Short mmCIF file of C-alpha atoms and ligand atoms in Angstrom, two decimals:
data_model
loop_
_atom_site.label_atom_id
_atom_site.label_comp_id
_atom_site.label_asym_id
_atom_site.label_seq_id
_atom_site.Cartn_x
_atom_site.Cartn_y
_atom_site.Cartn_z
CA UNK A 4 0.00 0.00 0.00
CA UNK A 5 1.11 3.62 -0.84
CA UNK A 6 2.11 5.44 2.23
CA UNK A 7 1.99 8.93 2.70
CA UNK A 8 4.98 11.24 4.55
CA UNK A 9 5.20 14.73 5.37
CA UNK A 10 8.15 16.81 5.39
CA UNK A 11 8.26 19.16 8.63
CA UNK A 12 11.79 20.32 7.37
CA UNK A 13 14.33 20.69 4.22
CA UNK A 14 15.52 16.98 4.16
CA UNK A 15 19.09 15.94 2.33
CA UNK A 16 18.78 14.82 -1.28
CA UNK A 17 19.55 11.78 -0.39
CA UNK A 18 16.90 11.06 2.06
CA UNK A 19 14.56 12.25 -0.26
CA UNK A 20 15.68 10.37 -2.80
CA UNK A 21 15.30 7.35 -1.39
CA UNK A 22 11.58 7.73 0.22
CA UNK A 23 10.78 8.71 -3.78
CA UNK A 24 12.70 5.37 -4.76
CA UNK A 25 10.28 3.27 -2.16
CA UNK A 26 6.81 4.89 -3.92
CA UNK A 27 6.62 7.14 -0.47
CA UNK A 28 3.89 9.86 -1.14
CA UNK A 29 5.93 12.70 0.53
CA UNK A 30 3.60 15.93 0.81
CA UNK A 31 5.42 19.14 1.92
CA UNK A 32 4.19 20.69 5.11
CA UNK A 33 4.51 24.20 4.00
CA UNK A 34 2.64 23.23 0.75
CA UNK A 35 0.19 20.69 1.63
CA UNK A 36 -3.37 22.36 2.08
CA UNK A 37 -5.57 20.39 1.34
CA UNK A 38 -7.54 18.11 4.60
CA UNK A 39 -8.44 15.03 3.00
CA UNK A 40 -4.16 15.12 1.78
CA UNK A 41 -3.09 15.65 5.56
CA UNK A 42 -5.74 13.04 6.92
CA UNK A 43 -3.90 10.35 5.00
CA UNK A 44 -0.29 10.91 6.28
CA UNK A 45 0.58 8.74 8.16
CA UNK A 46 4.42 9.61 9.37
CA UNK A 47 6.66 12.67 9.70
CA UNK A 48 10.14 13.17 8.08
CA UNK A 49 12.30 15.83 9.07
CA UNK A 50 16.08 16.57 10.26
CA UNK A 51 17.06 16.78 14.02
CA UNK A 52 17.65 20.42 13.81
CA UNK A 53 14.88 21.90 11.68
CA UNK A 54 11.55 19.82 12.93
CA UNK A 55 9.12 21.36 15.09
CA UNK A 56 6.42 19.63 15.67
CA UNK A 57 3.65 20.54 18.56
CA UNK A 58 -0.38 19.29 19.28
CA UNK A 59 -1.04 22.16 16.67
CA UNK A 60 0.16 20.54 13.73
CA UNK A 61 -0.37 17.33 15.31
CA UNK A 62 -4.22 17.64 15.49
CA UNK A 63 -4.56 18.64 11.69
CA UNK A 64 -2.71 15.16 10.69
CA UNK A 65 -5.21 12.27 12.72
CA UNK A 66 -3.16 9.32 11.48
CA UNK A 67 0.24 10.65 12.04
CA UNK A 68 1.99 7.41 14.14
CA UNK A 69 6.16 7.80 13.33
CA UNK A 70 7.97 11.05 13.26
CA UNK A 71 11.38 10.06 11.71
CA UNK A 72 14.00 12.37 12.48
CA UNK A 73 16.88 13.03 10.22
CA UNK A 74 19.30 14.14 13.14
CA UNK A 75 19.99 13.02 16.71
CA UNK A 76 18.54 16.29 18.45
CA UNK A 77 14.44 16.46 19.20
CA UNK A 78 14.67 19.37 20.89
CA UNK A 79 11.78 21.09 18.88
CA UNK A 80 9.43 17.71 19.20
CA UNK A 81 6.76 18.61 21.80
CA UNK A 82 7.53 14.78 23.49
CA UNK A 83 4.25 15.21 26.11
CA UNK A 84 1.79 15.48 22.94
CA UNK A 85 3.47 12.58 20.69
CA UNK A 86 3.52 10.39 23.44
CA UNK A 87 -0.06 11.28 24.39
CA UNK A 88 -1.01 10.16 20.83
CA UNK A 89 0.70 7.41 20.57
CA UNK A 90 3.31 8.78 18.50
CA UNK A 91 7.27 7.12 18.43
CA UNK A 92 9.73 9.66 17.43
CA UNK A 93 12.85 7.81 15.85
CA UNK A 94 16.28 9.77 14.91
CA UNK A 95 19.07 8.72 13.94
CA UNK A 96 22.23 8.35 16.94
CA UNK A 97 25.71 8.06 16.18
CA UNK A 98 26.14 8.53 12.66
CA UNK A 99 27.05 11.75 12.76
CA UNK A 100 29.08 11.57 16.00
CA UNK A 101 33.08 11.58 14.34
CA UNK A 102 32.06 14.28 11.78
CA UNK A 103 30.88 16.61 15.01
CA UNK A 104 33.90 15.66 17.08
CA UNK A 105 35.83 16.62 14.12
CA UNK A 106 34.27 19.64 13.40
CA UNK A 107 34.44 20.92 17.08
CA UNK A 108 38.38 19.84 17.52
CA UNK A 109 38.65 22.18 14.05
CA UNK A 110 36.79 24.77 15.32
CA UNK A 111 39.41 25.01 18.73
CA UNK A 112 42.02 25.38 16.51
CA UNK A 113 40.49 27.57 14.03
CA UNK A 114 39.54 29.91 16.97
CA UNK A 115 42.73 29.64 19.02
CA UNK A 116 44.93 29.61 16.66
CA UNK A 117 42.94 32.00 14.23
CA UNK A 118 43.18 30.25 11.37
CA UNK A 119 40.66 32.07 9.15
CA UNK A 120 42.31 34.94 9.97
CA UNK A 121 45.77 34.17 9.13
CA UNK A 122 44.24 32.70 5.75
CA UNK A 123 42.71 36.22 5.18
CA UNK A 124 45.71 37.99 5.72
CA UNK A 125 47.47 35.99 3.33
CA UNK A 126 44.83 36.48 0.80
CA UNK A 127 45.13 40.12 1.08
CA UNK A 128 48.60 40.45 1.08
CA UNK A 129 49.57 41.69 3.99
CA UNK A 130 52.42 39.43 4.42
CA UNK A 131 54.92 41.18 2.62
CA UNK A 132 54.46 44.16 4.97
CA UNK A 133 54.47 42.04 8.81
CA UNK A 134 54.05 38.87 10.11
CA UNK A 135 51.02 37.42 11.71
CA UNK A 136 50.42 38.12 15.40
CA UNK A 137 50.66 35.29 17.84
CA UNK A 138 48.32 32.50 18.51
CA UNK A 139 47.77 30.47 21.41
CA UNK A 140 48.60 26.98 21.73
CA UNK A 141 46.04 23.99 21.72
CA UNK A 142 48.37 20.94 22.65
CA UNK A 143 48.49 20.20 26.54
CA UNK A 144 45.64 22.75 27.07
CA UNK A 145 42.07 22.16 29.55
CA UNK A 146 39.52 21.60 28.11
CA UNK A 147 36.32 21.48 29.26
CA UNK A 148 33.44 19.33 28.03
CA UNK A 149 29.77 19.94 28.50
CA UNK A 150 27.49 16.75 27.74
CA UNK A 151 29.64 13.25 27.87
CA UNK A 152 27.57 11.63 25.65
CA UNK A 153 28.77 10.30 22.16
CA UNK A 154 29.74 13.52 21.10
CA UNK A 155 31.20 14.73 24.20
CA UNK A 156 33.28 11.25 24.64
CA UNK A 157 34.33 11.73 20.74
CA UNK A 158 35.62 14.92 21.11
CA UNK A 159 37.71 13.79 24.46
CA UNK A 160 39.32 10.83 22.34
CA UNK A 161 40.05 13.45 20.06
CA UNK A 162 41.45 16.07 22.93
CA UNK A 163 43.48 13.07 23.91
CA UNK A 164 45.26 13.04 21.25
CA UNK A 165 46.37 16.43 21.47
CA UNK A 166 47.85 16.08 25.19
CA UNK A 167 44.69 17.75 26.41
CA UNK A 168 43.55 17.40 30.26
CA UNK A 169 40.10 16.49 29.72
CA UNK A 170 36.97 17.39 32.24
CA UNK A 171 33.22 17.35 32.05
CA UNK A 172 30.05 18.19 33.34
CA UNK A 173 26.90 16.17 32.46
CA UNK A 174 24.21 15.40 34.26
CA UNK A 175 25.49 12.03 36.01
CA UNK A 176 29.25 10.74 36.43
CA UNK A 177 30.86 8.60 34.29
CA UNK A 178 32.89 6.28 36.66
CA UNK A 179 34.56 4.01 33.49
CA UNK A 180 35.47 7.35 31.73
CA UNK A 181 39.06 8.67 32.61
CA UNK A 182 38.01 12.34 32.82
CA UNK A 183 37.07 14.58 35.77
CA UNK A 184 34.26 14.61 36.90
CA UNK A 185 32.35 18.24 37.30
CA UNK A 186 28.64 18.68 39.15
CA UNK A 187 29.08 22.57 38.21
CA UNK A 188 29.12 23.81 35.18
CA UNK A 189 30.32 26.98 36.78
CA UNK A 190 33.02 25.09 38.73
CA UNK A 191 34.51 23.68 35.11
CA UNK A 192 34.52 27.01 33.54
CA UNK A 193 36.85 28.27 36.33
CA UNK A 194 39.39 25.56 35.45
CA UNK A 195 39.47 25.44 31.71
CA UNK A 196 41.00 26.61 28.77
CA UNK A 197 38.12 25.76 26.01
CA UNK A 198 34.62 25.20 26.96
CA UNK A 199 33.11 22.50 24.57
CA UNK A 200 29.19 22.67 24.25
CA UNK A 201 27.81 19.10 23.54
CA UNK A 202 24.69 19.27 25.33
CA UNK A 203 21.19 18.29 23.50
CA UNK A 204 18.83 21.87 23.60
CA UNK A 205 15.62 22.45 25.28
CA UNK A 206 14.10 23.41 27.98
CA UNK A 207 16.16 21.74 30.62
CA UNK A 208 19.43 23.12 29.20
CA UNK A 209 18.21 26.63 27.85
CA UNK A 210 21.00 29.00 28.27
CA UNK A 211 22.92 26.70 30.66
CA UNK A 212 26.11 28.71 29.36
CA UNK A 213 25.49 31.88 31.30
CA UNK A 214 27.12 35.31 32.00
CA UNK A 215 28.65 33.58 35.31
CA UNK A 216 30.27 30.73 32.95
CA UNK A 217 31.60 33.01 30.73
CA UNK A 218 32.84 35.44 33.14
CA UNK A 219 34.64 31.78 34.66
CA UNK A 220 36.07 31.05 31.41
CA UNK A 221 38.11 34.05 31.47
CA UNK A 222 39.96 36.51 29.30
CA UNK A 223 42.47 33.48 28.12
CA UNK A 224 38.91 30.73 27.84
CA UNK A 225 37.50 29.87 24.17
CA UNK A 226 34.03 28.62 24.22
CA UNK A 227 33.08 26.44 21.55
CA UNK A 228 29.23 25.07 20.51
CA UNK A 229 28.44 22.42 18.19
CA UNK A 230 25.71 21.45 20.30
CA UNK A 231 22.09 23.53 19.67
CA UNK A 232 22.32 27.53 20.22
CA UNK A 233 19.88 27.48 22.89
CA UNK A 234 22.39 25.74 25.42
CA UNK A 235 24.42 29.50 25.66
CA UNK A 236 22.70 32.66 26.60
CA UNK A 237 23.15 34.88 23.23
CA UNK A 238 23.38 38.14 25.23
CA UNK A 239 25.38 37.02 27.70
CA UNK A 240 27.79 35.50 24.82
CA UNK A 241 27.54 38.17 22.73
CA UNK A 242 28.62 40.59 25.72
CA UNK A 243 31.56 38.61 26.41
CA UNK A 244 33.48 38.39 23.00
CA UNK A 245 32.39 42.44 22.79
CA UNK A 246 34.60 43.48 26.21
CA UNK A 247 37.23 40.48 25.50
CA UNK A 248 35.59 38.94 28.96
CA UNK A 249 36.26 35.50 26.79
CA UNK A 250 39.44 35.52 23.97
CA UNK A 251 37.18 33.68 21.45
CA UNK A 252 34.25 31.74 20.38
CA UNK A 253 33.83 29.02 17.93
CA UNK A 254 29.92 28.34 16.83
CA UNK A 255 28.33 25.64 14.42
CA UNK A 256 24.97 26.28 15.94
CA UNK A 257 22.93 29.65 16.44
CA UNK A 258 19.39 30.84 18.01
CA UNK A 259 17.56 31.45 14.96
CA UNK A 260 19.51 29.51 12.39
CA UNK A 261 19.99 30.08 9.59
CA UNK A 262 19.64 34.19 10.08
CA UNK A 263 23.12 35.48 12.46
CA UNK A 264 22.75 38.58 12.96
CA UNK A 265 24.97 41.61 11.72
CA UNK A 266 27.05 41.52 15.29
CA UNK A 267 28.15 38.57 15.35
CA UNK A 268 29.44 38.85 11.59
CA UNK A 269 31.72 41.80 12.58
CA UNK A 270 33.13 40.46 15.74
CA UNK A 271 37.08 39.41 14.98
CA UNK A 272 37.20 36.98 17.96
CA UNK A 273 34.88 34.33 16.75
CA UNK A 274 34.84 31.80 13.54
CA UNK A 275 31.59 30.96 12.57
CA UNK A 276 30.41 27.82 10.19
CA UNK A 277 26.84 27.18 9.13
CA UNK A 278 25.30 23.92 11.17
CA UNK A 279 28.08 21.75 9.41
CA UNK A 280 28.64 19.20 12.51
CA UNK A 281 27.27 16.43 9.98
CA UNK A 282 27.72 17.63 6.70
CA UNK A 283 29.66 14.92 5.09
CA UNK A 284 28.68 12.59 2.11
CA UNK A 285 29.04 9.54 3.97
CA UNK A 286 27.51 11.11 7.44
CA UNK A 287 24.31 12.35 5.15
CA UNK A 288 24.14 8.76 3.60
CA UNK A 289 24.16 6.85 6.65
CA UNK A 290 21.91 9.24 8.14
CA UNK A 291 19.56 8.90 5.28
CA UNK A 292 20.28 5.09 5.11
CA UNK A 293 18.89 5.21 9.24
CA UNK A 294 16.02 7.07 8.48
CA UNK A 295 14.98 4.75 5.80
CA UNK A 296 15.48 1.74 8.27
CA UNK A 297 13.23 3.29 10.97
CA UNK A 298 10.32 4.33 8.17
CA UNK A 299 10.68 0.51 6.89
CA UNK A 300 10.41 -1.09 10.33
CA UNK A 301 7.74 0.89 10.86
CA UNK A 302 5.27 -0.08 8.07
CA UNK A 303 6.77 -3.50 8.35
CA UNK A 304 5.43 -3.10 11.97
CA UNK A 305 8.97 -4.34 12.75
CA UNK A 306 10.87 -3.16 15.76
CA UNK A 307 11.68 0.38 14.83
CA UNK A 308 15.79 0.48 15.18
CA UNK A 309 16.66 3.87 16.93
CA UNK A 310 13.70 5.48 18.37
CA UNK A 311 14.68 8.34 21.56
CA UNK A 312 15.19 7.04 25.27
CA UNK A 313 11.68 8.34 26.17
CA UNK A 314 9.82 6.09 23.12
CA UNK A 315 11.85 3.44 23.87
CA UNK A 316 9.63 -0.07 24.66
CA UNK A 317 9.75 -0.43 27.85
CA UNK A 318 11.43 -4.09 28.77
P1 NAP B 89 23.88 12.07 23.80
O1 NAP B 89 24.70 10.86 23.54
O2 NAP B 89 22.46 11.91 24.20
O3 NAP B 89 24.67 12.93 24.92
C1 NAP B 89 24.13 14.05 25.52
C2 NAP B 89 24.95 14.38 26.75
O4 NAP B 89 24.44 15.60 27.29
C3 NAP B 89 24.87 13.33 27.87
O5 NAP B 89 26.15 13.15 28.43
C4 NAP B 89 23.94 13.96 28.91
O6 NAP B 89 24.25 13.65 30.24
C5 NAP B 89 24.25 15.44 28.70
N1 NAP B 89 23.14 16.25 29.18
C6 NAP B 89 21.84 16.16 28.87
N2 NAP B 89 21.13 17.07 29.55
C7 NAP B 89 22.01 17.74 30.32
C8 NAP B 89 21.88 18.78 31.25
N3 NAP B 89 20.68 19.31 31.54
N4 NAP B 89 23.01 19.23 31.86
C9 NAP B 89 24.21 18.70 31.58
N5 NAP B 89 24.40 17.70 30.69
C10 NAP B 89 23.30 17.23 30.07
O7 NAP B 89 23.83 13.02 22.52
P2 NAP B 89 24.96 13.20 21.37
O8 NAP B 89 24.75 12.23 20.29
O9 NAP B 89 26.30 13.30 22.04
O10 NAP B 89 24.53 14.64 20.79
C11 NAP B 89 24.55 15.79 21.62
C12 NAP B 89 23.86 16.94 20.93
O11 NAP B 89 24.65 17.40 19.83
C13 NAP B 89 22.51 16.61 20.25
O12 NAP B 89 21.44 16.60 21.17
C14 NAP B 89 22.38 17.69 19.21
O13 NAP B 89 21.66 18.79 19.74
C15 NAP B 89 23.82 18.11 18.95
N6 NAP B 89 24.24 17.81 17.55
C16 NAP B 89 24.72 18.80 16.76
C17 NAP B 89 25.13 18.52 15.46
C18 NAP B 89 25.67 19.57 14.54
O14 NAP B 89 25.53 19.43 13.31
N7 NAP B 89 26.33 20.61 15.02
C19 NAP B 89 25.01 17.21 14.96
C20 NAP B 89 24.56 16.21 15.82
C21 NAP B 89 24.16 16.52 17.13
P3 NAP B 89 24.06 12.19 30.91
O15 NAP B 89 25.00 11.28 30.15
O16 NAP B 89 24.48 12.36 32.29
O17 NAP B 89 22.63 11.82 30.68
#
């Protein structure tokens, strides 16, 4: 039987190409208007970072069951009203977590040792006339990691390598993990070098990353986020790189991606990239590949492969 998808998001080409290659219907939630359409779909597609999804848009689509995520964040699924339906959310954990560790060890060096900016200043000449200012060194620095997770334990491997002494915060201890152990957040701050954000967003962790943190970090602290943009308080941030209370920030995630506004553009002290954490051929095909696997299982009536902790069966 022809099943019919909605898109709540952009999804990759290659998800999309695949849910075409299966005879999915896939109707596009900004597009789709008319009721008897949306009465027939019966599962969402979207990516991690882009879905929202809330009892609005949930009580316009009556046979929605699945809401495949693209993506390993949920943050914008309202969890309460899926779960009151009946609704599994399913996403799409660790295929994407080396490409993020990569991406945030690149961004610490990009930012401390101001890589774009030396590239810039070779573009434009200005060799010829000085050399480049200094940097400041990465290898046997603190750093500081927010969020042990997958993420947070790829990035430490990856710290590791560089003669980094490694900490975290998360919310429990890890007692295999060789790492210290923070309870505060604020405590960490105090005693690093670079702050890594790898938290998941939402409520619970909605500008976690406060003035007080910052302040902690220090005049000599980077802070880094390749988490979600809602984990650091914006003004707060913002303030910081402005009076040098931080030396530099390094951000793959915003508050209202994809628009940044003007000030951050024109601030020298951070490097900015555009939600690229995943963005590699093989991370988008395995994500895609995932997906597919979940929206399968699914229709099969199959056990569903990766849905989130809280849809999990209970055992
Ligand atoms: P994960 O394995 O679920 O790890 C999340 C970690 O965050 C866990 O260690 C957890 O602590 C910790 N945590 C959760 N709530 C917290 C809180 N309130 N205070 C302190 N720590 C808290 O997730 P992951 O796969 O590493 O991914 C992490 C996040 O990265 C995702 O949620 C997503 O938002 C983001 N992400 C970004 C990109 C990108 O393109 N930039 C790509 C993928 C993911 P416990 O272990 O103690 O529970």
């Amino acid at each position: 039987m022809t099943q019919h998808l909605m898109k709540v998001s952009n999804v990759p080409a290659f998800l999309m190409h695949a849910m075409q290659q299966e005879d999915y219907i896939v109707h596009d939630h900004a597009h789709i208007v008319d009721p008897m359409a949306l009465s027939k779909v019966t599962a969402l597609v979207g990516t991690g970072s882009e879905s929202k999804v809330d009892r609005n848009l949930l009580a316009m689509l009556p046979q929605v069951k699945l809401v495949a995520l693209c993506g390993v964040g949920y943050d914008g699924i309202d969890l309460e009203a899926v779960k009151e339906r009946g609704i599994v959310v399913t996403h799409t954990p660790g295929t994407m977590t080396a490409d993020v560790a990569d991406l945030a060890l690149g961004l610490m060096l990009a930012v401390g040792r101001r890589i774009p900016q030396a590239d810039r200043f070779v573009r434009n000449g200005d060799w010829v006339m000085e050399s480049f200012g200094m940097t400041r060194r990465m290898s046997g620095a603190r750093v500081g990691i927010l969020g042990m997770g997958r993420i947070g334990q790829a990035i430490a491997q990856r710290a590791a390598a560089f003669d980094m002494q490694i900490s975290y915060c998360s919310r429990s201890a890890k007692p295999n993990l060789p790492y210290a152990f923070h309870a505060s957040l604020e405590t960490m701050a105090s005693e690093v070098d670079y702050l890594v954000v790898a938290a998941p967003g939402g409520a619970a962790t909605l500008n976690l990353v406060n003035a007080t943190v910052l302040d902690n970090l220090g005049p000599k602290g980077y802070l880094i986020n390749i988490a979600r943009g809602s984990v650091v308080d914006p003004e707060a941030l913002l303030q910081a790189l402005k009076t040098k209370a931080i030396a530099g920030a390094g951000l793959d995630v915003f508050w209202d991606e994809p628009r940044v506004s003007p000030e951050w553009r024109s601030l020298s002290n951070v490097v900015l990239t555009p939600h690229i954490g995943s963005h590699t051929e093989e991370t988008r095909r395995a994500m895609a590949d995932l997906t597919m696997a979940n929206l399968r299982a699914f229709y099969a009536r199959g056990p569903l492969p990766t849905p989130v902790p809280e849809c999990k069966p209970s055992t």
